[in-house]
Coordinates of N, CA, C and O and ligand atoms in Angstrom, one line a residue:
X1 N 6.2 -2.9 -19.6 CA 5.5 -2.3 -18.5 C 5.5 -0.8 -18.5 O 4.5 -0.2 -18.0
X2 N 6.7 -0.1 -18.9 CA 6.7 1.4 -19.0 C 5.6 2.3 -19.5 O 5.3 3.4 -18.9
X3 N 5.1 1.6 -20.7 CA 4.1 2.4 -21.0 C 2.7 1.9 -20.8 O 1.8 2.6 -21.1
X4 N 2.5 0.5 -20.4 CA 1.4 0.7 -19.3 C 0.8 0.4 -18.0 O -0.3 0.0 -17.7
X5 N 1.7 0.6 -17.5 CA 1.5 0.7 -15.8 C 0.3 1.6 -15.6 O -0.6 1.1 -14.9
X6 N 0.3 2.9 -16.1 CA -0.4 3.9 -15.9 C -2.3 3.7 -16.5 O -3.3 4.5 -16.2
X7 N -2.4 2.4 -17.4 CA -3.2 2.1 -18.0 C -4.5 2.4 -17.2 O -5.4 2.9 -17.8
X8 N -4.7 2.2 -16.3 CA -5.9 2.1 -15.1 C -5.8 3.2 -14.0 O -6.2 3.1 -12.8
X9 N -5.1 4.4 -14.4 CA -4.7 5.3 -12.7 C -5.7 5.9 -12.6 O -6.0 6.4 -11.5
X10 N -6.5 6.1 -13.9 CA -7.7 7.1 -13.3 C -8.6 6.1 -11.8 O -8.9 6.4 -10.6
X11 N -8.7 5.1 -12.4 CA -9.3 4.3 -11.2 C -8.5 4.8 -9.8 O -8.7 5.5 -8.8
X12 N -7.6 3.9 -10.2 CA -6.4 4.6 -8.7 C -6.8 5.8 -8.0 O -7.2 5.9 -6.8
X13 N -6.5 6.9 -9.0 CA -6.7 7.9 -8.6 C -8.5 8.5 -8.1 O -8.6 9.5 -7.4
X14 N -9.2 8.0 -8.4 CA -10.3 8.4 -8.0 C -10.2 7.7 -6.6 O -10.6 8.4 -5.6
X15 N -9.9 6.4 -6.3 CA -10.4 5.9 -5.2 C -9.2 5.7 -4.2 O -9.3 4.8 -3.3
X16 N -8.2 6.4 -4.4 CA -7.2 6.6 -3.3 C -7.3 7.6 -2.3 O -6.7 7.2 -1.2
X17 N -8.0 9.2 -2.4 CA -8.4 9.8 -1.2 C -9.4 8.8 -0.4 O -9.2 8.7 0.8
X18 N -10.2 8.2 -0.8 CA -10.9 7.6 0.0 C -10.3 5.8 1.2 O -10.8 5.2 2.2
X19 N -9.1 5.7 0.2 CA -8.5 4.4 1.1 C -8.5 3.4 -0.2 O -9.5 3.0 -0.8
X20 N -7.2 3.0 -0.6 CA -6.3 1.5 -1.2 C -6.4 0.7 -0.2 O -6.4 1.2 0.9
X21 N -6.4 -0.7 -0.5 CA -5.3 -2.0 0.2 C -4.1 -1.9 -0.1 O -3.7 -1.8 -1.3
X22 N -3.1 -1.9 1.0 CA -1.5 -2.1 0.7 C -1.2 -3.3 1.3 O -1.1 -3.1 2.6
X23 N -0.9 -4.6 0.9 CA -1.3 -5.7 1.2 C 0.8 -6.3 1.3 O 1.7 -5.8 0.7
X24 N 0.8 -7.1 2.0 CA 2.3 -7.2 2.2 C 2.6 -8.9 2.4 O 1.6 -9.4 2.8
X25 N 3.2 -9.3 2.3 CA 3.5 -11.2 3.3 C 5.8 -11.3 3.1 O 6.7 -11.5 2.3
X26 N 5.6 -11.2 4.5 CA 6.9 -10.9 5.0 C 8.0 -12.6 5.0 O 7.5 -13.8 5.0
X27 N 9.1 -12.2 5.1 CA 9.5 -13.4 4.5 C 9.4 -14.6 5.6 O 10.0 -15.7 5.3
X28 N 8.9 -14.5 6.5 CA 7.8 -15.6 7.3 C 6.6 -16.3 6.9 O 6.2 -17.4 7.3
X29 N 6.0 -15.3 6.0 CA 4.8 -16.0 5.5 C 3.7 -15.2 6.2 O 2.6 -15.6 6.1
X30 N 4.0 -13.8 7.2 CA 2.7 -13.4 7.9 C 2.4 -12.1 6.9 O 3.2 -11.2 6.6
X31 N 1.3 -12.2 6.7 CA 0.5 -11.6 5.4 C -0.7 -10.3 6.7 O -1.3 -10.5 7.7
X32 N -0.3 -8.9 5.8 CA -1.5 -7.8 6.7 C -1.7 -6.9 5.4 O -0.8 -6.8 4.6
X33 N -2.8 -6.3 5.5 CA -3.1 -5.1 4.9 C -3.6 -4.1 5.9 O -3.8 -4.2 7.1
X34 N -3.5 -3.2 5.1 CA -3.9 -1.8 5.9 C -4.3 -0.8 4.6 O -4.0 -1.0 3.4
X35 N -5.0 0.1 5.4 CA -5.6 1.2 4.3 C -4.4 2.4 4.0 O -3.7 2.8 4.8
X36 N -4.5 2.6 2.9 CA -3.4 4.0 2.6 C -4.4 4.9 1.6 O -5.2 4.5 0.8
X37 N -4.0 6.4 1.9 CA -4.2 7.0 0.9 C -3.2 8.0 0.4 O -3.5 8.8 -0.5
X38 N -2.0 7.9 1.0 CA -0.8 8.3 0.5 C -0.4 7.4 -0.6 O -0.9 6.2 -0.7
X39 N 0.3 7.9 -1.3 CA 0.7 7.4 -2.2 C 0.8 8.1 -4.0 O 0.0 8.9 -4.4
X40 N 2.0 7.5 -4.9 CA 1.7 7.9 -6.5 C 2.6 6.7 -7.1 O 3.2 5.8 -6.5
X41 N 2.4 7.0 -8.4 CA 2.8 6.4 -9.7 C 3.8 7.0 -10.1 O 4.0 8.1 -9.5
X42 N 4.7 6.7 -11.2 CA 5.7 7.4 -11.6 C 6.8 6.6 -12.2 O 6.8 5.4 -12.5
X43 N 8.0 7.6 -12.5 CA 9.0 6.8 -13.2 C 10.0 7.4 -11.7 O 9.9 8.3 -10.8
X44 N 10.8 6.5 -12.2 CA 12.5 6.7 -11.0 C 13.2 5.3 -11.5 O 12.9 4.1 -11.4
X45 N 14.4 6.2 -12.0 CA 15.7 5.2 -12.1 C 14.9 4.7 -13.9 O 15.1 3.5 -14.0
X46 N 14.4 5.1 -14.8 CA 13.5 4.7 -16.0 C 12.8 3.7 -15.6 O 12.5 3.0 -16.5
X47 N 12.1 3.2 -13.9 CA 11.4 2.1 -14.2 C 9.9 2.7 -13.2 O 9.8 3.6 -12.4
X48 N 9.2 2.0 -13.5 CA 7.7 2.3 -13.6 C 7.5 2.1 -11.7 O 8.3 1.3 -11.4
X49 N 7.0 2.6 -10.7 CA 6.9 3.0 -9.6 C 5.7 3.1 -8.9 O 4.9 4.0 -9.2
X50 N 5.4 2.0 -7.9 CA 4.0 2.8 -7.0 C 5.1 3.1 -5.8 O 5.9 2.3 -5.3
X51 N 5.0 4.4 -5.7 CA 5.3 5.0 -3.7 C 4.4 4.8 -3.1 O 3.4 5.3 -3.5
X52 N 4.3 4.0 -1.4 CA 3.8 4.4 -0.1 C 4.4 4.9 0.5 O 5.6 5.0 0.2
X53 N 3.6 5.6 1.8 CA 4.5 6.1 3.3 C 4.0 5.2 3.7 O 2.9 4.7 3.4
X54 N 4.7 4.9 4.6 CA 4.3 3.7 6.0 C 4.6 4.4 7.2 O 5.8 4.4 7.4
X55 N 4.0 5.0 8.3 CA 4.4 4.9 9.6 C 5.0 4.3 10.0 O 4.6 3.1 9.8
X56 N 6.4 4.3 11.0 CA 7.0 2.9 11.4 C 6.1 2.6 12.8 O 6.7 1.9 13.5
X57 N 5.1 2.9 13.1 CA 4.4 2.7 14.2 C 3.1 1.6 13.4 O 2.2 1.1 14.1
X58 N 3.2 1.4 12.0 CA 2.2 0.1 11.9 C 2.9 -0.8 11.7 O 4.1 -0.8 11.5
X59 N 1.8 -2.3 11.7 CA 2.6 -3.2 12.2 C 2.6 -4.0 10.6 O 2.8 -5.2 10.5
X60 N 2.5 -3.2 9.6 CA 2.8 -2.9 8.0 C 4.2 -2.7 7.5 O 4.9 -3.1 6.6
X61 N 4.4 -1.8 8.8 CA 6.2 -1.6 8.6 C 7.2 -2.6 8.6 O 8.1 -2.7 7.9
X62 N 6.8 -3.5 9.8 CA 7.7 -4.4 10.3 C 7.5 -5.5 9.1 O 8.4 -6.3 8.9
X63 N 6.6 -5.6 8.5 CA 6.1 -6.9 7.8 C 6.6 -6.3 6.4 O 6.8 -7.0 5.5
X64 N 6.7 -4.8 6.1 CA 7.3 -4.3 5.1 C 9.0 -4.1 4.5 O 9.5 -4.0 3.4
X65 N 9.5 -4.3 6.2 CA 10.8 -4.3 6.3 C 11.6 -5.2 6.0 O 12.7 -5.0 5.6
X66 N 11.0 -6.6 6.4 CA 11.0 -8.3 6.0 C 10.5 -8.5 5.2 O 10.0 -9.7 5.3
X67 N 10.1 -7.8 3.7 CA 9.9 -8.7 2.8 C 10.4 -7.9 1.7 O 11.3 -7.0 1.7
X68 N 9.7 -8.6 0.3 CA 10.6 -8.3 -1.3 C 9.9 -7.2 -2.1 O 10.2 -6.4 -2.9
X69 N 8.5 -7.7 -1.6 CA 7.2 -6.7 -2.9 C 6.1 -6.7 -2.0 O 6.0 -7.4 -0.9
X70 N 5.2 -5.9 -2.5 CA 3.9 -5.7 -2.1 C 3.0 -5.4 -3.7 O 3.3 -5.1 -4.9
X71 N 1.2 -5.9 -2.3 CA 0.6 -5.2 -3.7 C -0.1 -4.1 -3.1 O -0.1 -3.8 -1.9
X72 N -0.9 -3.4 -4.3 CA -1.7 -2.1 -4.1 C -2.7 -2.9 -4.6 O -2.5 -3.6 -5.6
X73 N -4.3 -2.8 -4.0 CA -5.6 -3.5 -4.3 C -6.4 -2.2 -3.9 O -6.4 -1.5 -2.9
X74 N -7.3 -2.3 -5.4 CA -8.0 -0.6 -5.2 C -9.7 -1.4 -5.6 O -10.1 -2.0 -6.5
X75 N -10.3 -0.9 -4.2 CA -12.0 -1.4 -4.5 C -12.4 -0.8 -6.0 O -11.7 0.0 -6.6
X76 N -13.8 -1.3 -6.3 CA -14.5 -0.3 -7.4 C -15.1 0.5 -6.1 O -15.5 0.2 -5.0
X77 N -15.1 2.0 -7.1 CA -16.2 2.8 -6.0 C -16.8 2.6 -5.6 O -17.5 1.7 -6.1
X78 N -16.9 3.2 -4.1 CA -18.5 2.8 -3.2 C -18.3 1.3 -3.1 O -19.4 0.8 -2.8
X79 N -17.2 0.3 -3.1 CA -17.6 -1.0 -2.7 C -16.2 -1.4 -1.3 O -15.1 -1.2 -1.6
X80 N -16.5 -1.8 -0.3 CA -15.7 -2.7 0.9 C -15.5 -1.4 1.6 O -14.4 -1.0 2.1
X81 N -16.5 -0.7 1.7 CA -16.3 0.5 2.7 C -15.9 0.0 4.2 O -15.1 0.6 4.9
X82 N -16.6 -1.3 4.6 CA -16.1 -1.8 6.0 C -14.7 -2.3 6.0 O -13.9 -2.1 7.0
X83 N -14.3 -3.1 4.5 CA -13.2 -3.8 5.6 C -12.2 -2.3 5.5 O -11.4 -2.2 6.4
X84 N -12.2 -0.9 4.3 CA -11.1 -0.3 4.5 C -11.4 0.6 5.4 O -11.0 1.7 5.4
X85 N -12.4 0.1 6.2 CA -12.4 1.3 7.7 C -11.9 0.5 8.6 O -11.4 1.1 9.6
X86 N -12.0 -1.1 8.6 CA -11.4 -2.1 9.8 C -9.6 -2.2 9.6 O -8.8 -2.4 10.6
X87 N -9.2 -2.1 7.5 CA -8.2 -1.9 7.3 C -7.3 -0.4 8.2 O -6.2 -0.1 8.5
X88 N -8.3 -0.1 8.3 CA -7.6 1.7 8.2 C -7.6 1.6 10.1 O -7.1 2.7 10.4
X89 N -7.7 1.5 10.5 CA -8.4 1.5 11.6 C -7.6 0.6 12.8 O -7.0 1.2 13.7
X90 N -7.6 -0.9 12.5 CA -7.4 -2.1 13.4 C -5.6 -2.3 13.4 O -4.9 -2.1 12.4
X91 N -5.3 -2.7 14.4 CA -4.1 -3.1 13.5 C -3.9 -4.8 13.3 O -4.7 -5.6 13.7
X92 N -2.8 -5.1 12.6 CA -3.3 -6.6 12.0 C -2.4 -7.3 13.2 O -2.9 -8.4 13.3
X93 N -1.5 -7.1 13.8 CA -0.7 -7.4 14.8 C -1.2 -8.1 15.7 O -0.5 -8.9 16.4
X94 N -2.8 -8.0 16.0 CA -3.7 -8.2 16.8 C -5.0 -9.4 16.0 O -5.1 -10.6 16.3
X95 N -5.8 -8.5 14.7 CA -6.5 -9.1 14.2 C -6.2 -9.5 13.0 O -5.3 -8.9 12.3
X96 N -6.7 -10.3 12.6 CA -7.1 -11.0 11.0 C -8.1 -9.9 10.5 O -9.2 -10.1 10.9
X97 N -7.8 -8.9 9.9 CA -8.2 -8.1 9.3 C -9.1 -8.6 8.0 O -10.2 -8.2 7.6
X98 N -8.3 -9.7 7.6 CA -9.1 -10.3 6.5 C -10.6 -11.3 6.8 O -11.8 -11.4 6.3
X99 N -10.0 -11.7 7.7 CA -11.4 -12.3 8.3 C -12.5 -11.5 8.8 O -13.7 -11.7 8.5
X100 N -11.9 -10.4 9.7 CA -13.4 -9.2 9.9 C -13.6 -8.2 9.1 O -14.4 -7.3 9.5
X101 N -12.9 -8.2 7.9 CA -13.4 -7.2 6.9 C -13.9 -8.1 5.4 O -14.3 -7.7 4.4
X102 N -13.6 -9.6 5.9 CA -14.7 -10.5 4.5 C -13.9 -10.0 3.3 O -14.0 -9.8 2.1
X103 N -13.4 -9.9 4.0 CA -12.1 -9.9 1.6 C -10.9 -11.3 2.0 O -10.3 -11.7 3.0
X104 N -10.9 -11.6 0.9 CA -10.1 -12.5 0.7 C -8.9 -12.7 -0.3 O -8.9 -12.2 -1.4
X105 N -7.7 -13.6 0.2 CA -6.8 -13.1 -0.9 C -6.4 -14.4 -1.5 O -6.3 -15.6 -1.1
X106 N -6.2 -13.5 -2.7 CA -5.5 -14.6 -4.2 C -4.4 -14.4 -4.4 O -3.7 -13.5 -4.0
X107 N -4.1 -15.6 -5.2 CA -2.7 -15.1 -5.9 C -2.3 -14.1 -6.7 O -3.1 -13.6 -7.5
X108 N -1.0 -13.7 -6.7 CA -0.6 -12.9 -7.6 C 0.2 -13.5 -8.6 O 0.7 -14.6 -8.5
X109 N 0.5 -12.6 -9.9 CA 0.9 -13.3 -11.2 C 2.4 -13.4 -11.0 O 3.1 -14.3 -11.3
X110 N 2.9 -12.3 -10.4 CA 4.6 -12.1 -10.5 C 5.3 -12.1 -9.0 O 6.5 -12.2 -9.0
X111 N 4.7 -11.9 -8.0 CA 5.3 -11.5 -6.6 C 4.5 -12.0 -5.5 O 3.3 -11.7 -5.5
X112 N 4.8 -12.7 -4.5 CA 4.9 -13.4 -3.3 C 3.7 -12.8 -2.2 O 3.2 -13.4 -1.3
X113 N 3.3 -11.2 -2.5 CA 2.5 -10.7 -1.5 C 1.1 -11.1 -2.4 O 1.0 -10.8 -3.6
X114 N -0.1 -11.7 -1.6 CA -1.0 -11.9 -2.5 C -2.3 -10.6 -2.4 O -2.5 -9.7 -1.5
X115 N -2.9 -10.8 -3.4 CA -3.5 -10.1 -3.8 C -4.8 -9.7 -3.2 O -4.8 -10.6 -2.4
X116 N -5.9 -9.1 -3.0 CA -7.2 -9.0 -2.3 C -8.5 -9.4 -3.6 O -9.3 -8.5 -3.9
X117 N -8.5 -10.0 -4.0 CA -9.5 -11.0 -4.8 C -10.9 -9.8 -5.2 O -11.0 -9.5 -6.4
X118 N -11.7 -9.3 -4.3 CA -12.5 -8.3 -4.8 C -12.6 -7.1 -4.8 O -13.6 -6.4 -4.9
X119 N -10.9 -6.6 -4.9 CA -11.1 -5.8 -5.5 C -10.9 -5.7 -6.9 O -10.8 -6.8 -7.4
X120 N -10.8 -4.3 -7.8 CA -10.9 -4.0 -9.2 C -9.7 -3.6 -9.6 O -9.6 -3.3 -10.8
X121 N -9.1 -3.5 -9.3 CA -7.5 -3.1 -9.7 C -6.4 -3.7 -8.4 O -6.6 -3.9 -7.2
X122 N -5.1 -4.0 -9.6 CA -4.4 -4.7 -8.4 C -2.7 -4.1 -9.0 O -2.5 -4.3 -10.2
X123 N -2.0 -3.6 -8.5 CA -0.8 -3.6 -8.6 C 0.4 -4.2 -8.2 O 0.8 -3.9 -7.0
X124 N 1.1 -4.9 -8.9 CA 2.1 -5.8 -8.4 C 3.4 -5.3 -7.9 O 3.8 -4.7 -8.9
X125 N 4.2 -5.2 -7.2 CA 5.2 -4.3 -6.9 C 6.4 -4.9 -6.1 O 6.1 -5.4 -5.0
X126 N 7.4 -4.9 -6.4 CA 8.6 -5.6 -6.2 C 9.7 -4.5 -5.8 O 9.9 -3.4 -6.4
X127 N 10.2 -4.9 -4.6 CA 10.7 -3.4 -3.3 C 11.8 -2.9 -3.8 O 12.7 -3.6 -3.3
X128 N 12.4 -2.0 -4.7 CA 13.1 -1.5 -5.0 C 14.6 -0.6 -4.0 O 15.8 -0.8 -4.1
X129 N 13.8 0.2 -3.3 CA 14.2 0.9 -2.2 C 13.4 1.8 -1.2 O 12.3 2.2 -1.5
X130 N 14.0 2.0 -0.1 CA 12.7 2.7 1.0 C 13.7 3.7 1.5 O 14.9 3.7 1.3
X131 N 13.1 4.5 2.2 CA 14.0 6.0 2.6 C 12.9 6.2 3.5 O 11.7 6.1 3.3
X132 N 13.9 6.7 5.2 CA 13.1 7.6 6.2 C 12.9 8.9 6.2 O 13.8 9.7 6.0
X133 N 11.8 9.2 6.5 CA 11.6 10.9 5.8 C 12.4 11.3 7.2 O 12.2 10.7 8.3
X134 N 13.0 12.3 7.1 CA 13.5 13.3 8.2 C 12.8 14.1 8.5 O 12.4 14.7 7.5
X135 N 12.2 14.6 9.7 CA 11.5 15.3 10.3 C 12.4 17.2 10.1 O 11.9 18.4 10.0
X136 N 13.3 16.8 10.2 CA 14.3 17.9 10.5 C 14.4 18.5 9.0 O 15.1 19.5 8.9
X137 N 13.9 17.9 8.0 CA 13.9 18.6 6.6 C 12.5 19.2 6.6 O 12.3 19.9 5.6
X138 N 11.5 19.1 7.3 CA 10.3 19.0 7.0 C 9.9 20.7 7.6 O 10.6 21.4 8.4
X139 N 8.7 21.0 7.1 CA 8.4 22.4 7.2 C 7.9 22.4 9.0 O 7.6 21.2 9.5
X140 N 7.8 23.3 9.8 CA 7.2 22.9 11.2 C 5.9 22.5 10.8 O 5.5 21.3 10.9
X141 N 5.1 23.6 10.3 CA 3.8 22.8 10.0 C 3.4 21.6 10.4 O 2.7 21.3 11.3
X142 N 4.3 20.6 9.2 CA 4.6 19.1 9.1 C 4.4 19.1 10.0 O 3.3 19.3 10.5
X143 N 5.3 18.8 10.5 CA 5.6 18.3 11.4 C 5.1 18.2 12.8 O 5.2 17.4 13.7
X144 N 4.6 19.5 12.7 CA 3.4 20.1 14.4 C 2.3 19.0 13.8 O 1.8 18.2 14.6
X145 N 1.9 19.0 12.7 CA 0.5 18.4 11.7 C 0.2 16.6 12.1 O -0.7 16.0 12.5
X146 N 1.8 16.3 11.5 CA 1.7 14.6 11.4 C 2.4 13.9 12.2 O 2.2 12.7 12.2
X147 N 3.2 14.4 13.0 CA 4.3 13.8 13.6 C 4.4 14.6 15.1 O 5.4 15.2 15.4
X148 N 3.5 14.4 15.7 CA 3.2 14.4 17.0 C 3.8 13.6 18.2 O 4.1 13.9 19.4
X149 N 3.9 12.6 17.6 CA 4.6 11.2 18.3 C 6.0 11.0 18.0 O 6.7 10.5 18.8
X150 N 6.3 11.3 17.0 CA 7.6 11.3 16.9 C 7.8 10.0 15.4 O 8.7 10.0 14.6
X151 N 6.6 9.2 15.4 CA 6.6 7.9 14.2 C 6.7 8.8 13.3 O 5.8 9.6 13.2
X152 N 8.1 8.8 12.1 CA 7.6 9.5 11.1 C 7.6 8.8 9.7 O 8.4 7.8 9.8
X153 N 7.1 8.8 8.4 CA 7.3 7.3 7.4 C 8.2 7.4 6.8 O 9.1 8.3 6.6
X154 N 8.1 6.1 6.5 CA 9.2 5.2 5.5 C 8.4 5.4 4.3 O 7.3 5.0 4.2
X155 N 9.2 6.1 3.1 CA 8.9 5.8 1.4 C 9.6 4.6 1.4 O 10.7 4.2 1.8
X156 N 8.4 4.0 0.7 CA 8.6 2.7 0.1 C 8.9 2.7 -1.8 O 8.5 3.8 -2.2
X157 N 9.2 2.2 -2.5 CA 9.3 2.3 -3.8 C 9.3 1.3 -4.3 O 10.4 0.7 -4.4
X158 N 8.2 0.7 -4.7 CA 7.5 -0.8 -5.1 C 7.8 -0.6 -7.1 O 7.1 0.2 -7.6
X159 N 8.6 -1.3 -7.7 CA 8.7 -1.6 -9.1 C 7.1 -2.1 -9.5 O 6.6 -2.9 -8.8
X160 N 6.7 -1.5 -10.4 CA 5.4 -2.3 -10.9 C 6.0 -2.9 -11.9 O 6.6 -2.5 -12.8
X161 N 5.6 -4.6 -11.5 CA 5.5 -6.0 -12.1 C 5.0 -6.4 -13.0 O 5.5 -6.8 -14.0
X162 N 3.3 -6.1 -12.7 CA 2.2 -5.9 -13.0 C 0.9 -5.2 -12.5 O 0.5 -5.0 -11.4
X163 N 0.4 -5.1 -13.8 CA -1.2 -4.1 -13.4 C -2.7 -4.6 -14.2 O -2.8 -4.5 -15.4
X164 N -3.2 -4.9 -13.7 CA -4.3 -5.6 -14.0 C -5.5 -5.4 -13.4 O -5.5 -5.0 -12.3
X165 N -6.9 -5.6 -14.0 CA -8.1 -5.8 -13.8 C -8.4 -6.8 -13.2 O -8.1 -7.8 -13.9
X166 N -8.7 -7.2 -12.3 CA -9.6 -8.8 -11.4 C -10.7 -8.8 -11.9 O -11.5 -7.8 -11.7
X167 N -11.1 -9.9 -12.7 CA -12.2 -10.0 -13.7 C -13.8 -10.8 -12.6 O -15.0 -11.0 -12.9
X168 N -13.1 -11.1 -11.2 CA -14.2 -11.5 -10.6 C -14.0 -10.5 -9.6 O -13.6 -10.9 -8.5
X169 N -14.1 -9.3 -9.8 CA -14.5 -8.5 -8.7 C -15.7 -8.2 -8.3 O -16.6 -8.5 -9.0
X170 N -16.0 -7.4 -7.1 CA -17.1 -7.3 -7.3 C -17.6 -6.0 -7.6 O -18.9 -5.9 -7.7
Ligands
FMN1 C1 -8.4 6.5 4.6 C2 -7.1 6.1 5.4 C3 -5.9 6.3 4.8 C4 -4.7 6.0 5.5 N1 -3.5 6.2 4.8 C5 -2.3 5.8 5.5 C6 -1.1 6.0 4.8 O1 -1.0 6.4 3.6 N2 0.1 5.6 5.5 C7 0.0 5.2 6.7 O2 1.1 4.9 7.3 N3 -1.2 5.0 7.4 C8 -2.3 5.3 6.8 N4 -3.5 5.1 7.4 C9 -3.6 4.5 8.8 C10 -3.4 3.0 8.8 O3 -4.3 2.4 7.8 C11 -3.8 2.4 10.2 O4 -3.0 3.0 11.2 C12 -3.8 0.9 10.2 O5 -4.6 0.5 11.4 C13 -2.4 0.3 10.3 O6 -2.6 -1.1 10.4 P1 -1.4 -2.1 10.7 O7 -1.0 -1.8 12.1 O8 -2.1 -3.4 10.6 O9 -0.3 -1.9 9.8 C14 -4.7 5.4 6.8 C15 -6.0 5.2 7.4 C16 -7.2 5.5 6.7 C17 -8.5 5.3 7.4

């Protein structure tokens, strides 16, 4: 996996300012996504790495905190502009996000959170370690910027499992 995790980031990377799926199922069995465009790839500890931030004010966190892995699910360009504005937007706490944004999920090959079916890239990721960012290390800026409320995120550090193409995407 070391040397190809990275095989597909240009994709990633092109379509992450615009909004990923970060897709989760907690050890209950309650399954949410939400839109992210924080996030990278990398190495830590020699093993292969997707990072999120999570606010602890979504309801992503809590289902992030109770479980083992997540995936990262990246549309092809220009495609599921609704559901990652209903993702980005709604919280799942409330709605079936999946149902009013018409994506649907599959299984995954290595890890328990399942996957979003149409999209074009999927990352498999297995929870390594999470860290609260401190406000109090942060420039004011920051912190005047993002952290208004006081919610400030959790890095997440997902092991990549696996990385793959969904051959029925759309
Ligand atoms: C384009 C876009 C990118 C976003 N990126 C992040 C992110 O990286 N981290 C985060 O905590 N929230 C991010 N959000 C906000 C969450 O997606 C939003 O608050 C969502 O409704 C949370 O859903 P939940 O309560 O079901 O977890 C983003 C929203 C949009 C529209």
């Amino acid at each position: 996996m070391l040397s190809t995790y990275a095989k597909h980031s240009d994709i990633l990377f092109e379509q992450l300012p615009k909004g990923v799926f970060l897709t989760v199922k907690d050890h209950k069995g309650n399954v949410n996504t939400m839109t992210i465009s924080w996030g990278h790839i990398g190495i830590v500890w020699n093993l292969p790495v997707f990072i999120v931030y999570v606010k602890t004010s979504r309801y992503t966190h809590e289902l992030m905190s109770n479980a083992t892995d997540f995936t990262v699910n990246v549309p092809k360009e220009g495609t599921l502009k609704q559901a990652l504005k209903i993702a980005g937007e709604v919280s799942g706490n409330k709605t079936d996000k999946f149902e009013k944004g018409n994506i649907t999920l599959g299984e995954s090959r290595q890890v328990k959170t399942p996957i979003i079916k149409e999209c074009q890239l999927q990352y498999e990721c297995s929870i390594i370690y999470k860290q609260s960012q401190n406000p109090q290390e942060m420039m004011k800026d920051v912190v005047n910027k993002h952290y208004p409320d006081d919610h400030h995120h959790v890095v997440f550090y997902g092991k990549i499992v696996d990385t793959y193409l969904t051959k029925e995407a759309i």
